[in-house]
PDB file of C-alpha atoms in Angstrom:
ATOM      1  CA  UNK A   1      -0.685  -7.208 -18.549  1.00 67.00           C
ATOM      2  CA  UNK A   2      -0.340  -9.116 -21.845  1.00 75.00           C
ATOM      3  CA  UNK A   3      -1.314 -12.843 -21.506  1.00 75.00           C
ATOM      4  CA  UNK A   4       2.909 -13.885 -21.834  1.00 77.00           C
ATOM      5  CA  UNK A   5       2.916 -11.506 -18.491  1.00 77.00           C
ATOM      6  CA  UNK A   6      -0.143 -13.412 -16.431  1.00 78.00           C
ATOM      7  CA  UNK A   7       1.371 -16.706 -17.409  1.00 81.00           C
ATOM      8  CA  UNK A   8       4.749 -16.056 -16.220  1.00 82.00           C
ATOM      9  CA  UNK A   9       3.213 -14.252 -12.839  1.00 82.00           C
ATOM     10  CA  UNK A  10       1.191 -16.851 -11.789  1.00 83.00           C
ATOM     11  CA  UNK A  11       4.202 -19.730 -12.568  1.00 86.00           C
ATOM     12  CA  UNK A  12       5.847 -17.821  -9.932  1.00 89.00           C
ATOM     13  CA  UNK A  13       3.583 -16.478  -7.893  1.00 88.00           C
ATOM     14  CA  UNK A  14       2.015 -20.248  -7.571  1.00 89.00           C
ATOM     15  CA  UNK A  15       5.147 -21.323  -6.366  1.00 92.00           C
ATOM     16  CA  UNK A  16       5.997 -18.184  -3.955  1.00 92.00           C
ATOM     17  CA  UNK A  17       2.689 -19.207  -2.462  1.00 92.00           C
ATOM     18  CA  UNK A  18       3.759 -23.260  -2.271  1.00 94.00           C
ATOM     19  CA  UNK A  19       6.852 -21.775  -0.669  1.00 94.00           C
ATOM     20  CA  UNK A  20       4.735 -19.958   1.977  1.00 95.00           C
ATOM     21  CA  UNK A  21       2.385 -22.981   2.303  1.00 94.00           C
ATOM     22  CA  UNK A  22       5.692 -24.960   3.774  1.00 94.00           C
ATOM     23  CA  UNK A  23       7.187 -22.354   5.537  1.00 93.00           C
ATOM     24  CA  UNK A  24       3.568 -21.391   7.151  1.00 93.00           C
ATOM     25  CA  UNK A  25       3.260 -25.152   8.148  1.00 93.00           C
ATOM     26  CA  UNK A  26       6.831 -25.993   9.738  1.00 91.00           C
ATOM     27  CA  UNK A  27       6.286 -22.665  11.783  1.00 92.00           C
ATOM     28  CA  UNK A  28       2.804 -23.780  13.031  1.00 91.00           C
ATOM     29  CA  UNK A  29       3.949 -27.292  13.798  1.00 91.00           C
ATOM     30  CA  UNK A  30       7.287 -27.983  14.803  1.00 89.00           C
ATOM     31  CA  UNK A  31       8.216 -26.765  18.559  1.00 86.00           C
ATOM     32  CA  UNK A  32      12.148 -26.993  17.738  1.00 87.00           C
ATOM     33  CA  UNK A  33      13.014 -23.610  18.205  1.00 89.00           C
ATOM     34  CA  UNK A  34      15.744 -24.592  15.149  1.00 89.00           C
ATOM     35  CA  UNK A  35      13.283 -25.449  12.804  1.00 91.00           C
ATOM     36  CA  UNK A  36      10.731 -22.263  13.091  1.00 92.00           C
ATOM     37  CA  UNK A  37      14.275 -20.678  11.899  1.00 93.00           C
ATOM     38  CA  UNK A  38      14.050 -22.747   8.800  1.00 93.00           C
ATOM     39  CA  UNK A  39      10.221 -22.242   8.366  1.00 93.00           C
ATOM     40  CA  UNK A  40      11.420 -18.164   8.261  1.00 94.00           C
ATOM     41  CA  UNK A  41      13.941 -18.704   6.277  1.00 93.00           C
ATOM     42  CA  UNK A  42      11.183 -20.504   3.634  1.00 94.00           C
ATOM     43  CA  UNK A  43       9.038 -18.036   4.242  1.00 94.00           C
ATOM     44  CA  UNK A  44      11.529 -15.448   2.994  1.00 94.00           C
ATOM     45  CA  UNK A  45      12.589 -17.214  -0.120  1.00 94.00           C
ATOM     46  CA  UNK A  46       8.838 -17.202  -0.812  1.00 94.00           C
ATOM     47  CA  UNK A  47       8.584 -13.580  -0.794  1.00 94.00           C
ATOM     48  CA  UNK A  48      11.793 -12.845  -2.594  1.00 94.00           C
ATOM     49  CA  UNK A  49      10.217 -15.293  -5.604  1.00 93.00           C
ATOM     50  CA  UNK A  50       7.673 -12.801  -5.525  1.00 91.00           C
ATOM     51  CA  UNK A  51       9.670  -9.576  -5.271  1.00 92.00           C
ATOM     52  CA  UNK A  52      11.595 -11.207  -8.458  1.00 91.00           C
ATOM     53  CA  UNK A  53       8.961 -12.052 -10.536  1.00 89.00           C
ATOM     54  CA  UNK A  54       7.001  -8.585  -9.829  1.00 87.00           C
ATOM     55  CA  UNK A  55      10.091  -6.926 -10.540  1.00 86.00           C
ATOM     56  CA  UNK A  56      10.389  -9.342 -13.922  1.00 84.00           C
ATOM     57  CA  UNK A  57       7.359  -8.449 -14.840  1.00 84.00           C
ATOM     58  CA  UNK A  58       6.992  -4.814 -14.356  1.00 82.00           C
ATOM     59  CA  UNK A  59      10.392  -3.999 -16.308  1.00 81.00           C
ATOM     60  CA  UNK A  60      11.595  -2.440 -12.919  1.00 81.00           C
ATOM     61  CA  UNK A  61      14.214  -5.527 -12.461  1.00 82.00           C
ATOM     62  CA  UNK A  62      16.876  -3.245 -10.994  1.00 85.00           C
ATOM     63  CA  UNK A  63      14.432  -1.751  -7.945  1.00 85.00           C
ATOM     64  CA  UNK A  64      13.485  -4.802  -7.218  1.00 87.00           C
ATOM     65  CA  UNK A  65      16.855  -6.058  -7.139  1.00 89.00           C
ATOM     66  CA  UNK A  66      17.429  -3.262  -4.893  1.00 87.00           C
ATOM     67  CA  UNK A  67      14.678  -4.537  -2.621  1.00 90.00           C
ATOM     68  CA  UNK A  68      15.642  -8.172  -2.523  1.00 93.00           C
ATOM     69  CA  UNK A  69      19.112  -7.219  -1.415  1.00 91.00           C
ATOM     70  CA  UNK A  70      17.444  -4.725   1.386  1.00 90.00           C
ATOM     71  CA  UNK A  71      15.612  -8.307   2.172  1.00 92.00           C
ATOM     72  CA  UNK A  72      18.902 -10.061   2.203  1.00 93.00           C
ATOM     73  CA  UNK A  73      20.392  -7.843   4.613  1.00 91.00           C
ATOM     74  CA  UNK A  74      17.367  -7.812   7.374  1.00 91.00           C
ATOM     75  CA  UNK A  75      17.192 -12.144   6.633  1.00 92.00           C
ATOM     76  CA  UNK A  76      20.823 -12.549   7.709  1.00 91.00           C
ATOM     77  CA  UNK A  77      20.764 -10.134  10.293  1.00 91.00           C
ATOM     78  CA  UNK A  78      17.168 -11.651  11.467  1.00 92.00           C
ATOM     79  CA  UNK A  79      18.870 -15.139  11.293  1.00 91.00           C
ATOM     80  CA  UNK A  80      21.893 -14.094  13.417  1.00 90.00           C
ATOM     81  CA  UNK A  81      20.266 -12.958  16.339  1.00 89.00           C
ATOM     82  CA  UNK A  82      17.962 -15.716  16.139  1.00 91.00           C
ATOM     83  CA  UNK A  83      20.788 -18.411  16.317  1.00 89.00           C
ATOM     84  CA  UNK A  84      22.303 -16.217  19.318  1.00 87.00           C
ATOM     85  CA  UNK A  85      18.386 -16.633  20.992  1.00 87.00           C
ATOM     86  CA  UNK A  86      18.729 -20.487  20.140  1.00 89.00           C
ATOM     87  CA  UNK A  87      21.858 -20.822  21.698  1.00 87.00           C
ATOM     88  CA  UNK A  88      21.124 -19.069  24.781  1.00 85.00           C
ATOM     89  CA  UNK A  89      18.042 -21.304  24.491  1.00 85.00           C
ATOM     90  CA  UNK A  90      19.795 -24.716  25.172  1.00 86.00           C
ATOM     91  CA  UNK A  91      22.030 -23.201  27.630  1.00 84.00           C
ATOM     92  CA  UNK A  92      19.753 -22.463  29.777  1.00 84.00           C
ATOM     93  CA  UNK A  93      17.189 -25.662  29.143  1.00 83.00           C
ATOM     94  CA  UNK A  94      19.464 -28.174  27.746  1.00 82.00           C
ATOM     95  CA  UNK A  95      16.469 -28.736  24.997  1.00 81.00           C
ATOM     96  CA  UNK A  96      15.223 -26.679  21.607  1.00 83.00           C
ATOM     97  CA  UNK A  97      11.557 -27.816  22.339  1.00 82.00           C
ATOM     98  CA  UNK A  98       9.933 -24.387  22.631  1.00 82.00           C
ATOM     99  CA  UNK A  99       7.565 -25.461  25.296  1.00 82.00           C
ATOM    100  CA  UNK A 100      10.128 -24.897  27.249  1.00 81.00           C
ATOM    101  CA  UNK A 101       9.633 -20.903  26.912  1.00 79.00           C
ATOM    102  CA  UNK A 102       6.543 -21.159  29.093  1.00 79.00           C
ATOM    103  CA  UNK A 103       8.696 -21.259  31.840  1.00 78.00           C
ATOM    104  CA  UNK A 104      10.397 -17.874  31.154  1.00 76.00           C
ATOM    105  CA  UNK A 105       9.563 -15.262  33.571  1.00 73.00           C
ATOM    106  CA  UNK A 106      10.296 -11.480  32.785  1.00 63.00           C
TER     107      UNK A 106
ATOM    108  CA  UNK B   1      10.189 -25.495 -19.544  1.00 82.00           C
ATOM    109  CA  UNK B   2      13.591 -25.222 -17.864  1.00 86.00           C
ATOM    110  CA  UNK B   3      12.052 -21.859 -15.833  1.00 85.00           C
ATOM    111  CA  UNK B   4       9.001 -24.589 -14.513  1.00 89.00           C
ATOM    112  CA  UNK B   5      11.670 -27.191 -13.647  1.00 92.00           C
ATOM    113  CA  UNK B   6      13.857 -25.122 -12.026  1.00 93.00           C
ATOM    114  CA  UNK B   7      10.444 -23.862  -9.885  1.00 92.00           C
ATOM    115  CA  UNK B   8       9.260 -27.637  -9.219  1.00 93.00           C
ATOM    116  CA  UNK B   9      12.762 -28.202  -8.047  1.00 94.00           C
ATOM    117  CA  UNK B  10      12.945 -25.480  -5.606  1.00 94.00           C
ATOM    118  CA  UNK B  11       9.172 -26.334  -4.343  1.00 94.00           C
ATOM    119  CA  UNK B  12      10.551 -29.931  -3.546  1.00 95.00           C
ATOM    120  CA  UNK B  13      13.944 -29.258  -2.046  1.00 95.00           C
ATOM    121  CA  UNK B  14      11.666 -26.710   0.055  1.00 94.00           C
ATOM    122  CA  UNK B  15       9.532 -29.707   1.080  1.00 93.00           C
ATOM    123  CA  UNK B  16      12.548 -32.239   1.700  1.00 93.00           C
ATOM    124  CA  UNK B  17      14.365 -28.952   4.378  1.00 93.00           C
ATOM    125  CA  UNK B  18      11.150 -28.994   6.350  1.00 91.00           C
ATOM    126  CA  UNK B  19      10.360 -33.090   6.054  1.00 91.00           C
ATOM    127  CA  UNK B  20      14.054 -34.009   6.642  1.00 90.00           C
ATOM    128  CA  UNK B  21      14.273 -35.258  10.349  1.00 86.00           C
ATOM    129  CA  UNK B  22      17.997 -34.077  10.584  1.00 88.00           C
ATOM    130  CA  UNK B  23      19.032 -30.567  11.227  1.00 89.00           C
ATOM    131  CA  UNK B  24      21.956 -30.971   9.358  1.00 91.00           C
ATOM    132  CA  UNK B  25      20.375 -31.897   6.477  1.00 93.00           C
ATOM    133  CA  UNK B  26      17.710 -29.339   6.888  1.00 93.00           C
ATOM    134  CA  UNK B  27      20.430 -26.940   6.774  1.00 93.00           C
ATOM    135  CA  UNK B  28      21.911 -28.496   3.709  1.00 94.00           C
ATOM    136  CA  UNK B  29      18.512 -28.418   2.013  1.00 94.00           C
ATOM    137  CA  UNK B  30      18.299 -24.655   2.807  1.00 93.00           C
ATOM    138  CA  UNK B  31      21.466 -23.688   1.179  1.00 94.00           C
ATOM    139  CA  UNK B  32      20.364 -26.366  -1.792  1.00 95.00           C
ATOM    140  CA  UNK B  33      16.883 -23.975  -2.266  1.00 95.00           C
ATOM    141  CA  UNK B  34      18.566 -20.654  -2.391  1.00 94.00           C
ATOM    142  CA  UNK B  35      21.328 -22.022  -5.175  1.00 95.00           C
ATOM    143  CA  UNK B  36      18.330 -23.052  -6.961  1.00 95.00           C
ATOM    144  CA  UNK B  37      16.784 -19.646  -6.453  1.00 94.00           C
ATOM    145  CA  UNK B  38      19.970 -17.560  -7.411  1.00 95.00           C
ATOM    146  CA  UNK B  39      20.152 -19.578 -10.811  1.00 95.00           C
ATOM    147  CA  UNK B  40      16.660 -18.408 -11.504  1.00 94.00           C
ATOM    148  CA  UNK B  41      17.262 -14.813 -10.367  1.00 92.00           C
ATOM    149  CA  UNK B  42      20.432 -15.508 -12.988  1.00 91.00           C
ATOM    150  CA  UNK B  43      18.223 -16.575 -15.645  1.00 91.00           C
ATOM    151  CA  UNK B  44      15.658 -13.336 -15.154  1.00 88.00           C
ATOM    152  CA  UNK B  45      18.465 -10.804 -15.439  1.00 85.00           C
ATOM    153  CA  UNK B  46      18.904 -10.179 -11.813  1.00 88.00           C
ATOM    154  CA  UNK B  47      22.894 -10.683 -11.096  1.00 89.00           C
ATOM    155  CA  UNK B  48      23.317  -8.263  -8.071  1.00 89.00           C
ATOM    156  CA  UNK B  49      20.602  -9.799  -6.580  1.00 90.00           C
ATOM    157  CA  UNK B  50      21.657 -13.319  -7.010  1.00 93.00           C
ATOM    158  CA  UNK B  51      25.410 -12.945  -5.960  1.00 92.00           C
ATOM    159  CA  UNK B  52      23.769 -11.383  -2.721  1.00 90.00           C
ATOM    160  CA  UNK B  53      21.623 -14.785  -2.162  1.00 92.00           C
ATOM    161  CA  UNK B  54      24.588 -16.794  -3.201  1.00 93.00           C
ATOM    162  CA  UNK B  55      26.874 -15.309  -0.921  1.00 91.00           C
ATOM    163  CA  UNK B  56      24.805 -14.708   2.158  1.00 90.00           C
ATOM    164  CA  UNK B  57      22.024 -17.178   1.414  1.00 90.00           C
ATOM    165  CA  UNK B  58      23.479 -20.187   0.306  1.00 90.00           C
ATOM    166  CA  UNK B  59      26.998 -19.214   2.180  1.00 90.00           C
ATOM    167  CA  UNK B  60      26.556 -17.287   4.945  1.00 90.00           C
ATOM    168  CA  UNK B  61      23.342 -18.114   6.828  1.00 91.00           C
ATOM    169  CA  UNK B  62      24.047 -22.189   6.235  1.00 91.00           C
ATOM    170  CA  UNK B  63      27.356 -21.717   8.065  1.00 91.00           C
ATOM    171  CA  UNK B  64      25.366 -20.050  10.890  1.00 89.00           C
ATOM    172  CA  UNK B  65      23.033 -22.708  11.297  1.00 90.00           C
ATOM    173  CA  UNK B  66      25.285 -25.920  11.075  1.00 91.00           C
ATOM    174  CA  UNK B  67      27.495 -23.931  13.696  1.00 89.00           C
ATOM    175  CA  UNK B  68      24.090 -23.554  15.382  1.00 88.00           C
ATOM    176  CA  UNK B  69      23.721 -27.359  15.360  1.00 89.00           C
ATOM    177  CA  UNK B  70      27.500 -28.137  16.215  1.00 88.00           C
ATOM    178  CA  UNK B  71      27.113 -26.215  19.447  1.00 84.00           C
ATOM    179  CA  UNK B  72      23.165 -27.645  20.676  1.00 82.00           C
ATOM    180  CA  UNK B  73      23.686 -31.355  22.244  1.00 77.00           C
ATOM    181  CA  UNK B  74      22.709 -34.395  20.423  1.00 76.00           C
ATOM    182  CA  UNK B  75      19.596 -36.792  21.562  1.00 75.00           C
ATOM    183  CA  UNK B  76      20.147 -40.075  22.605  1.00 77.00           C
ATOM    184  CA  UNK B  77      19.563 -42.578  20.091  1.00 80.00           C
ATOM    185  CA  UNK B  78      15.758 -44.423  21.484  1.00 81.00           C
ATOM    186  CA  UNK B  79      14.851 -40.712  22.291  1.00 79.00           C
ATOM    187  CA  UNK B  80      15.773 -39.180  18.202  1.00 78.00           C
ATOM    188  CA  UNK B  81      13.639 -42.546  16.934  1.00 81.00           C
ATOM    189  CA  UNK B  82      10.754 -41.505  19.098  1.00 82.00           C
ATOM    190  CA  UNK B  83      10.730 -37.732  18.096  1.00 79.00           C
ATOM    191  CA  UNK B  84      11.724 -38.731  14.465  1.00 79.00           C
ATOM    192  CA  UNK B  85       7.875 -40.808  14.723  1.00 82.00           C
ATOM    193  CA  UNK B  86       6.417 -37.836  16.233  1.00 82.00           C
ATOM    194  CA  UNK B  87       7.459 -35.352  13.732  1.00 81.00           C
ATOM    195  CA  UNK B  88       6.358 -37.644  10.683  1.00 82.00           C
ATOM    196  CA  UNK B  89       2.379 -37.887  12.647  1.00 83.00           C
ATOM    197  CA  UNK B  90       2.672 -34.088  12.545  1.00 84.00           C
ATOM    198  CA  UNK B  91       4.277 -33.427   9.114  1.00 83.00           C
ATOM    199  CA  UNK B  92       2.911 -35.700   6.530  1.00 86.00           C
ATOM    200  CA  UNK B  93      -0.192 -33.887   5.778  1.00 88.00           C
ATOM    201  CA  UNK B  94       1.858 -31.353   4.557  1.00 88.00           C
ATOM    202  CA  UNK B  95       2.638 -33.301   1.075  1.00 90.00           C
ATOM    203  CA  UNK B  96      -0.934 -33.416   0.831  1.00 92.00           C
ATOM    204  CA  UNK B  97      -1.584 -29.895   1.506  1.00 91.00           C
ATOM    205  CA  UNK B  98       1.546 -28.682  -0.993  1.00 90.00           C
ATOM    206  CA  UNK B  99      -1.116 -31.186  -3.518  1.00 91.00           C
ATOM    207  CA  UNK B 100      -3.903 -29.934  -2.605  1.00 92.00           C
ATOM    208  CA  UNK B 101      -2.359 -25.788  -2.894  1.00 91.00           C
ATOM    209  CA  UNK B 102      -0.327 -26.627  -6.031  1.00 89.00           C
ATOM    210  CA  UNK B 103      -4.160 -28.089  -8.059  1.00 89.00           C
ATOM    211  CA  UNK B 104      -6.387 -25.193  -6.458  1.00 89.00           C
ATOM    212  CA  UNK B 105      -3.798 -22.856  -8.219  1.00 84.00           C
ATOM    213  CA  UNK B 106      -3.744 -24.402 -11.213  1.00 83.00           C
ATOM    214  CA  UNK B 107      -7.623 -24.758 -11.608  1.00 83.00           C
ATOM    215  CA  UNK B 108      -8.978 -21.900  -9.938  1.00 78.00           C
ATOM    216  CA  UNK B 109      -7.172 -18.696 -12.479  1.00 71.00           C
ATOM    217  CA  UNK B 110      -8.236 -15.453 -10.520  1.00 69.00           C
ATOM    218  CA  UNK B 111      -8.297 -12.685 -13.213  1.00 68.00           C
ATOM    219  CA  UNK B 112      -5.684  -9.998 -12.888  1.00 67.00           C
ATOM    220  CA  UNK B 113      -6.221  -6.955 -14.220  1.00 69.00           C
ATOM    221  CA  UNK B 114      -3.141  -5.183 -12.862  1.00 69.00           C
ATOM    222  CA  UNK B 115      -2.474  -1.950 -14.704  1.00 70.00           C
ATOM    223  CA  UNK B 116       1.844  -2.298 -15.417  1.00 71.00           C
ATOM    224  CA  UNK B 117       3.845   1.075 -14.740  1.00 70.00           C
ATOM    225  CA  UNK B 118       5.762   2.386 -17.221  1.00 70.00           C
ATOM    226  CA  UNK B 119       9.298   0.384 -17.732  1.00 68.00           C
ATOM    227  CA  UNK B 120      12.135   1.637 -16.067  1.00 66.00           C
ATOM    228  CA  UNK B 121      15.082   4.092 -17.423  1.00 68.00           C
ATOM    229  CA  UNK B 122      17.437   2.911 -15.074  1.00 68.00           C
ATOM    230  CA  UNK B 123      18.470  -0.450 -15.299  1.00 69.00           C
ATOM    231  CA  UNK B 124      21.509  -0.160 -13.004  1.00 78.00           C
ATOM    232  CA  UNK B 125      20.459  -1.710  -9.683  1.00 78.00           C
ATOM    233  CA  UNK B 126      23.785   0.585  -8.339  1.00 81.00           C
ATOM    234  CA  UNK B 127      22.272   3.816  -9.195  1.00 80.00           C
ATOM    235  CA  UNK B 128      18.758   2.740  -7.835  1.00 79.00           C
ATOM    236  CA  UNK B 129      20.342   2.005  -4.587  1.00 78.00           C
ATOM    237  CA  UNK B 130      22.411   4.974  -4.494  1.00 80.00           C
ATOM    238  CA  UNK B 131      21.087   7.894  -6.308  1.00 79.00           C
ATOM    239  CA  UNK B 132      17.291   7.093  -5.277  1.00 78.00           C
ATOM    240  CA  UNK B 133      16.644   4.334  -3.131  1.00 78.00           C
ATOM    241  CA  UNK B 134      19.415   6.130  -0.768  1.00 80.00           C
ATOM    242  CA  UNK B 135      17.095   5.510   2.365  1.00 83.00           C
ATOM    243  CA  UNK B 136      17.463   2.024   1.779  1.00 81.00           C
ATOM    244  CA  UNK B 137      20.993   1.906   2.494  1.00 83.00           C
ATOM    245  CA  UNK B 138      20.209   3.817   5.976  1.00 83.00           C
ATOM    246  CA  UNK B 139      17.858   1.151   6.920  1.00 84.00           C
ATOM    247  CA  UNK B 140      20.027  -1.663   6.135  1.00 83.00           C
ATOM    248  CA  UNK B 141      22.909  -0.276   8.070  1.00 87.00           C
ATOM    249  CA  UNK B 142      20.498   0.507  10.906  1.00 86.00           C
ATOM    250  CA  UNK B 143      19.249  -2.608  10.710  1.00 85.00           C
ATOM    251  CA  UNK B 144      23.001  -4.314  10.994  1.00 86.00           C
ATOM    252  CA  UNK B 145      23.630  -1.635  13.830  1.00 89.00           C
ATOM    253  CA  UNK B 146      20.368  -3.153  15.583  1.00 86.00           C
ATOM    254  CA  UNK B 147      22.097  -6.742  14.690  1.00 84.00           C
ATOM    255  CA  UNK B 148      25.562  -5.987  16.235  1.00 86.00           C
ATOM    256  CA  UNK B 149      23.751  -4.629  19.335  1.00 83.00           C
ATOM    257  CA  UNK B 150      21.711  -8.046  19.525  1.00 81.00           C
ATOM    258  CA  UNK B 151      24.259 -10.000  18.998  1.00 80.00           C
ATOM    259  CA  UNK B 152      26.519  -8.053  22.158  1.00 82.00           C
ATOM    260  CA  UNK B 153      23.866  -8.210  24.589  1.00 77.00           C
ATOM    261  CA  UNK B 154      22.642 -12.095  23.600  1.00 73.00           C
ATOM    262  CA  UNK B 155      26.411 -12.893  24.234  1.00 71.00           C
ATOM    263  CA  UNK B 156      26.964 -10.439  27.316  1.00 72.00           C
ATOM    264  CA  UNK B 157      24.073 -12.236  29.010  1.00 60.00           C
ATOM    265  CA  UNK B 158      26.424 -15.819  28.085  1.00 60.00           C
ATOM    266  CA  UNK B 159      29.109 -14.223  30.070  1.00 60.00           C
ATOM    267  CA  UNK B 160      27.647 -12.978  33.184  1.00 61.00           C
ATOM    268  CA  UNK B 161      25.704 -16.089  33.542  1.00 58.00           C
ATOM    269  CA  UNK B 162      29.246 -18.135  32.996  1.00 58.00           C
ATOM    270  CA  UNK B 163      30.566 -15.872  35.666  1.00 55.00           C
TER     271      UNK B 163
END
């Protein structure tokens, strides 16, 4: 890797990981079920930063186009039939607060 | 320079969707981050991919979420203020962390010596995905498949219980 290429990695690798860092920290601390969906969602823009800037830097931009849109696809999909569990959530507790999921049986 | 603005701006609309107390605007601010991503997957050559975050990203998934939020009750006022003063005790360290994370990185350079493969011959992300990557497409439509079925027995479990 020339020194143009580690410069340009760690710009975005830094930031994939500051992306993580927020997306790690709403999931650990929030108990609204709605809001571990966003901390996901940040988590996944994180990693697609990476899978960009890898693919940038390697010269292999189209397979790693071809990998963020195979990420795309599972994210929405993910995201879907998490809003359906969120949903079902508040219909049955009236509330988002996942503490609420401790009194799940089955 | 415009590559490390567009990144700070993406780091701090991140930070503003998780700090925001509203939903709605949490929602917003999601959309807001992967607009700012697709221009930079525009700017690094990657159009496929960014018309895929665009359109499902910035489109799709927000419209999920805010019909999400138009369907989950709102909190009385005095209860919101109380929560809204809970959240901020739990979230503002995490400015200080992003700090802390961002100068650690900056400082603290961990030598790469990562050996590059050879650049590609095909640039076309189409033929990737179809010609050799053809697994790929399998997965995803196994993975929709697995979403469809999710979907149909989250909402057949709505019915019977309406029933």
């Amino acid at each position: 890797m020339s020194a143009e290429q580690t410069l340009l990695f760690w710009q975005y690798a830094s930031t994939g990981i500051l992306l993580l860092v927020i997306g790690f920290y709403c999931l650990l601390v929030t108990y609204n079920l709605f809001r571990v969906l966003i901390g996901l969602e940040l988590l996944i823009k994180g990693v697609t930063l990476f899978l960009l800037a890898a693919g940038v830097i390697s010269g292999h931009s189209a397979l790693s186009q071809g990998v963020i849109i195979t990420v795309i696809v599972i994210e929405v999909v993910v995201m879907i039939v998490a809003a359906g569990i969120v949903l079902g959530f508040q219909d049955k507790f009236d509330s988002l607060n996942v503490k609420n999921a401790r009194e799940l049986k089955g | 320079m415009l590559n490390i603005m567009l990144l700070v701006l993406l780091v701090l609309i991140a930070l503003w969707t998780a700090l925001t107390p509203l939903l709605l605007r949490a929602a917003i601010g999601l959309a807001l981050t992967s607009v700012v991503l697709t221009i930079i997957m525009f700017r690094f050559n990657a159009p496929y991919a960014a018309a895929f975050e665009l359109s499902v990203c910035a489109g799709l998934i927000p419209v999920i979420f805010i019909s999400v939020i138009s369907l989950t009750h709102r909190l009385p006022l005095k209860e919101f203020l109380k929560r809204r003063e809970d959240r901020l005790r739990r979230f503002w360290p995490l400015p200080l962390l992003l700090l802390a994370v961002a100068a650690g990185l900056f400082f603290v350079r961990i030598p790469l010596n990562i050996t590059l493969p050879w650049p590609e011959t095909i640039a076309d992300v189409r033929v990737v995905l179809w010609e050799y990557r053809r697994t790929y497409l399998f997965g995803q439509l196994m993975v929709l498949l697995a979403g469809v079925f999710g979907v149909l027995v989250l909402f057949r479990g709505r019915n019977e219980n309406e029933r």
